[in-house]
CSV table of C-alpha atoms in Angstrom, one decimal:
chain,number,residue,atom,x,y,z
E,1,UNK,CA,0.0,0.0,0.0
E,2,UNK,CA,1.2,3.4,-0.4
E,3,UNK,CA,1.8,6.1,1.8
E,4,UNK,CA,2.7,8.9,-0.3
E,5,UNK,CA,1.9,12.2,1.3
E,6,UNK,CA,-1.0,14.7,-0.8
E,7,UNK,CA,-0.2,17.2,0.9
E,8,UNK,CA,3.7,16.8,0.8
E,9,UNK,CA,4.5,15.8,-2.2
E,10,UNK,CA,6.8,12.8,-1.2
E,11,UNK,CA,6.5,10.2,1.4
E,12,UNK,CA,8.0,10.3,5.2
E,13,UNK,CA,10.4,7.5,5.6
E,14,UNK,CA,11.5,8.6,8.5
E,15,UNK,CA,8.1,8.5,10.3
E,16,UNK,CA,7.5,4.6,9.6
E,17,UNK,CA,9.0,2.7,13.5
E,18,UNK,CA,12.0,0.2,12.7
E,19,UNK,CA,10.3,-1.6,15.2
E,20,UNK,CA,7.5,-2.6,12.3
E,21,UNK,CA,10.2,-3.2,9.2
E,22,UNK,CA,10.9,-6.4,8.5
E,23,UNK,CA,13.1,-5.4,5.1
E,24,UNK,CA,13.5,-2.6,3.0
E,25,UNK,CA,13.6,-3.5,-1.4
E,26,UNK,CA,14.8,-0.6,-3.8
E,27,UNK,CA,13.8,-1.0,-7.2
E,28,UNK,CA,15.6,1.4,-9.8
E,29,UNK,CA,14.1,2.0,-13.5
E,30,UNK,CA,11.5,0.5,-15.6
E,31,UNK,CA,10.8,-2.3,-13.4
E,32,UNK,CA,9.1,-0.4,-10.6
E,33,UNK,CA,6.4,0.4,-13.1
E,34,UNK,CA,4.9,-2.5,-11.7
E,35,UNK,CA,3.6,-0.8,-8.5
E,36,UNK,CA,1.8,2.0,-10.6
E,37,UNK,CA,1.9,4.2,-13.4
E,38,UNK,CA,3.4,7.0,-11.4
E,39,UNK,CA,6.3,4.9,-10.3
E,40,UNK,CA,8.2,4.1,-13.3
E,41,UNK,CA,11.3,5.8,-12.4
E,42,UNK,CA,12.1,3.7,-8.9
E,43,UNK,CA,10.3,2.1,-5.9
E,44,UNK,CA,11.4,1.9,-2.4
E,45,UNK,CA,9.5,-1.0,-1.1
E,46,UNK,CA,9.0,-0.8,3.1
E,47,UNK,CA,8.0,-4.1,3.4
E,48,UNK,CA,6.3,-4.6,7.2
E,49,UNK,CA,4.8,-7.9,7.3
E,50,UNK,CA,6.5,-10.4,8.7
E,51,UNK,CA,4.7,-13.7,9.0
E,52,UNK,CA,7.1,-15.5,10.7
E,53,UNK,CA,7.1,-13.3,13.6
E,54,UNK,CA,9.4,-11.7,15.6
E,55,UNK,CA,10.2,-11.3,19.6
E,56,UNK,CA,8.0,-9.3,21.4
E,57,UNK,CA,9.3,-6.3,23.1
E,58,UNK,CA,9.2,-2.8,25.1
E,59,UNK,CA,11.6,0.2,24.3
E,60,UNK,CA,12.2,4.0,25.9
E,61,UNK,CA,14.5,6.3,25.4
E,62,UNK,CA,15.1,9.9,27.0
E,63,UNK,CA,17.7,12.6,25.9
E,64,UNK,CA,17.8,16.7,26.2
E,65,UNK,CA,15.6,19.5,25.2
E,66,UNK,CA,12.8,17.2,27.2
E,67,UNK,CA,13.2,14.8,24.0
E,68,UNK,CA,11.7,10.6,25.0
E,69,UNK,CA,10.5,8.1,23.2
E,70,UNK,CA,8.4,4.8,24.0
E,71,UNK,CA,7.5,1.8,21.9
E,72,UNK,CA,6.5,-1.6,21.8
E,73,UNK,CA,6.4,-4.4,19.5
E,74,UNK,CA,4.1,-7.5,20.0
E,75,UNK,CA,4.4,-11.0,17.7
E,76,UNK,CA,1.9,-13.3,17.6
E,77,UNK,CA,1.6,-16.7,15.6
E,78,UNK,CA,3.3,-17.7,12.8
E,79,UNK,CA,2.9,-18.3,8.6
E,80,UNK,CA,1.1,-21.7,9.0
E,81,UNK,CA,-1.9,-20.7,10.7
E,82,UNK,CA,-1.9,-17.0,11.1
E,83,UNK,CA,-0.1,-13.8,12.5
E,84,UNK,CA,-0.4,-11.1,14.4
E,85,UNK,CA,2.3,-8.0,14.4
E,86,UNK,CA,1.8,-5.0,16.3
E,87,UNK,CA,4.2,-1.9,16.4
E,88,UNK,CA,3.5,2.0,17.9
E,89,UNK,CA,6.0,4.1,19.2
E,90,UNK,CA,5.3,7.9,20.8
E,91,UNK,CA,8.1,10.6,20.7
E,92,UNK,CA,8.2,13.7,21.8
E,93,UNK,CA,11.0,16.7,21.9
E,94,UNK,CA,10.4,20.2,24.0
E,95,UNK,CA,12.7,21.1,21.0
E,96,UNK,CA,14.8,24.4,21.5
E,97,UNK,CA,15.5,27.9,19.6
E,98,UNK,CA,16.7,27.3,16.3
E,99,UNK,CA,17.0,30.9,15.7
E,100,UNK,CA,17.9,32.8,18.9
E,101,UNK,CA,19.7,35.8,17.4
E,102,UNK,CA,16.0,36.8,15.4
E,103,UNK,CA,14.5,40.4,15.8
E,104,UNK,CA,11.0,38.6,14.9
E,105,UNK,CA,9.9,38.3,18.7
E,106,UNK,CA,7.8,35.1,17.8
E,107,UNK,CA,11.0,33.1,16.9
E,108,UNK,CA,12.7,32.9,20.4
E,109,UNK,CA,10.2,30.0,21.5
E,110,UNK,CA,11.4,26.4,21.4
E,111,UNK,CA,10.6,24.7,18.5
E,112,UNK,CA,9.4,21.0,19.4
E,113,UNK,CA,7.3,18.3,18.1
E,114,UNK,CA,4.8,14.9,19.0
E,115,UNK,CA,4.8,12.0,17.0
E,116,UNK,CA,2.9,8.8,17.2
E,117,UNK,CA,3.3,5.8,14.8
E,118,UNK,CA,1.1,2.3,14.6
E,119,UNK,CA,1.9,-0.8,12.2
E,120,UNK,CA,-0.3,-3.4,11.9
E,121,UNK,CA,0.2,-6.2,9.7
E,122,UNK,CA,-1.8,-9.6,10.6
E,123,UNK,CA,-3.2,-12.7,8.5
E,124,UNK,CA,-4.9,-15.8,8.3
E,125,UNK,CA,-4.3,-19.0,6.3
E,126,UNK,CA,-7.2,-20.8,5.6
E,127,UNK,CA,-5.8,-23.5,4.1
E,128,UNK,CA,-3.1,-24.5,1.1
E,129,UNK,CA,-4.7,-22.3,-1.1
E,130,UNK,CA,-6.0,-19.4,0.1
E,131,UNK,CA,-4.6,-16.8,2.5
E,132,UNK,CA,-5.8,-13.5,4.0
E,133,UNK,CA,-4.1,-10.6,5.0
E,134,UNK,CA,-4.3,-6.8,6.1
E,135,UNK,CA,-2.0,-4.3,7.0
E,136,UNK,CA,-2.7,-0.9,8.9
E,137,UNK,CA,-0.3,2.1,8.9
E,138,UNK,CA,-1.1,5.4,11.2
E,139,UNK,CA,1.0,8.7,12.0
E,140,UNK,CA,0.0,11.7,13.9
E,141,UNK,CA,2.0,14.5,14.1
E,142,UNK,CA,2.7,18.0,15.5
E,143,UNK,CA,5.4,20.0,14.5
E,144,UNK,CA,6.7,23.4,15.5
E,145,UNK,CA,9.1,25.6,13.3
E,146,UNK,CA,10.6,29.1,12.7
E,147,UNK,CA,8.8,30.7,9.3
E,148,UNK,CA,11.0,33.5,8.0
E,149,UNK,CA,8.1,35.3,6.5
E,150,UNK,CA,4.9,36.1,8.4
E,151,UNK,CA,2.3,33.1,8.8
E,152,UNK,CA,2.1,29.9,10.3
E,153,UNK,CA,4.6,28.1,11.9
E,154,UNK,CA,3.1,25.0,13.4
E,155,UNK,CA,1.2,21.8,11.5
E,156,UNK,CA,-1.1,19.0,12.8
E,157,UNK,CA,-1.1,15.9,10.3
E,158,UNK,CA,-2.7,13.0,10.1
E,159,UNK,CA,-1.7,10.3,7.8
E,160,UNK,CA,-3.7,6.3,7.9
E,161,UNK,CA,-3.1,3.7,5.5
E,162,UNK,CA,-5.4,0.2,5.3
E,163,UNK,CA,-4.9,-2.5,3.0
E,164,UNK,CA,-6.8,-5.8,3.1
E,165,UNK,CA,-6.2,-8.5,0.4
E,166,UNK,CA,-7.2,-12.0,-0.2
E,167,UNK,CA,-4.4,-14.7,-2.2
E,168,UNK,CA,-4.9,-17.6,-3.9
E,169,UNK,CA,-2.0,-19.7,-4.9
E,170,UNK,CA,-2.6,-23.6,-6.6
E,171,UNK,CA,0.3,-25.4,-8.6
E,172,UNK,CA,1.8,-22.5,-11.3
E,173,UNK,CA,-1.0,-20.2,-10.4
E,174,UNK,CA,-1.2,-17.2,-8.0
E,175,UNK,CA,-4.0,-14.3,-8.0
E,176,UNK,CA,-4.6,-11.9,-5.7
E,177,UNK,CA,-7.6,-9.4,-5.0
E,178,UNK,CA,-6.4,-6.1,-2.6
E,179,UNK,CA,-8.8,-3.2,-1.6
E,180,UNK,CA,-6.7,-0.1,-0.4
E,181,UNK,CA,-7.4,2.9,1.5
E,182,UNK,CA,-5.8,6.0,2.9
E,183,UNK,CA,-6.6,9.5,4.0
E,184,UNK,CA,-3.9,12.4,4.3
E,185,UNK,CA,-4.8,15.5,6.5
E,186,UNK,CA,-2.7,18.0,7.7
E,187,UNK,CA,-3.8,21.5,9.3
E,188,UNK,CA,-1.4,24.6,9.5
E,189,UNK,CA,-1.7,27.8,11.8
E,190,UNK,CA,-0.2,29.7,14.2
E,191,UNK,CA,1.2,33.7,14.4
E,192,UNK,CA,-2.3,34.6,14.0
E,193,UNK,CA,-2.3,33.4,10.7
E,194,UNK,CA,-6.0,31.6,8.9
E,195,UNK,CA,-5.4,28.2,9.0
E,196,UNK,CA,-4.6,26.1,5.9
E,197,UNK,CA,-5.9,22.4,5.6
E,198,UNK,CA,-5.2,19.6,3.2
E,199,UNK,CA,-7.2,16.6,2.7
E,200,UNK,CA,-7.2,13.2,0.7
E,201,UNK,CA,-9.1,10.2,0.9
E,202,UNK,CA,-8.6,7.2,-1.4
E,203,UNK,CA,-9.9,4.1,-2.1
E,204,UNK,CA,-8.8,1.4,-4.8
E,205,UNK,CA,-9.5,-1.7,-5.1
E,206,UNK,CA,-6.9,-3.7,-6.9
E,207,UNK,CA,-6.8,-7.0,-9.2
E,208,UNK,CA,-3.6,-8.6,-9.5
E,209,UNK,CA,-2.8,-12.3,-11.3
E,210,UNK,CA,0.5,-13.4,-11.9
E,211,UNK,CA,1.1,-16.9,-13.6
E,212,UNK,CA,4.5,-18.1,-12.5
E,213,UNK,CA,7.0,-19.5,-15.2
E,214,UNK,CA,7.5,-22.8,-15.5
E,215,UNK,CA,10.8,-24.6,-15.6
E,216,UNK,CA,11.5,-27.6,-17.7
């Protein structure tokens, strides 16, 4: 599933938890064209679900400027019967002055942010055949930054990802049925400014067959 930003332009690598990456594919040129028709030039491919599972765990971390972070990462099950993978993380960072020697008044506050992340990735064999899977992605963010000109100089965004898909797989023969969603909101304001919002909400529902070559 994608998680290209609408409002962005470009997607936030940085805001997807290591915690929920199982491996990481980059796919250069013409190939990549099979994700889309907008990604003929390259793909990088996150790839999240891991069906063999992985420990569970906890994780914190603190630092300066009031900066922590805290995460967790539960692993259920496994590829024969069915999985369950859980990752969210929450960081937050008082931040500091990035521009202390300004003569704009508004720039000597601390410039800090919130972030919270949630992977999902789960499925279910029914038997030999036929599989079923779905993967959730969330981020919620809050960001606060210097803006040389007058206007805003904080943003709210929300960003959610779903993707459920059914697989069928007998001898040379795999097909697979997806149905995708996503919505990308983000919400600018601050220094008195009027608030600018961006929305997007998607939904595709995608038919994929691939008949797998046959060695003699």
């Amino acid at each position: 599933m994608r998680i290209g930003s609408a409002t962005t332009g470009a997607a936030n690598l940085s805001a997807i938890p290591l915690d929920g990456v199982q491996r990481i594919e980059v796919i250069r040129g013409a190939r990549a064209a099979v994700y889309g028709s907008d990604a003929v030039s390259g793909v990088v491919n996150v790839i999240t679900t891991n069906p063999n599972g992985s420990s569970s765990k906890v994780r914190a971390g603190f630092g300066s400027f009031g900066s922590y972070n805290v995460g967790g990462t539960l692993s259920l099950g496994d590829a024969r019967t069915g999985w369950l993978n859980l990752t969210a993380t929450h960081q937050s960072s008082n931040g500091y002055n990035v521009q202390p020697t300004s003569s704009n008044p508004i720039d000597a506050d601390d410039d800090g942010y919130t972030s919270q992340y949630l992977v999902l990735d789960t499925g279910k064999r029914l038997n030999q055949q036929w599989l079923l899977k779905a993967n959730g992605y969330y981020q919620k963010h809050n960001v606060e930054y210097d803006n040389p000109w007058i206007g805003v100089d904080k943003t709210d965004s929300d960003l959610y990802s779903l993707s459920f898909a059914g697989e069928y797989t007998r001898n040379n023969f795999d097909s697979s049925l997806a149905l995708t969603t996503n919505q990308d909101k983000a919400k600018s304001y601050g220094q008195g400014a009027a608030e600018v919002q961006f929305q997007l909400i998607e939904l595709r529902l995608i038919g994929i067959t691939i008949y797998k070559s046959m060695s003699s």
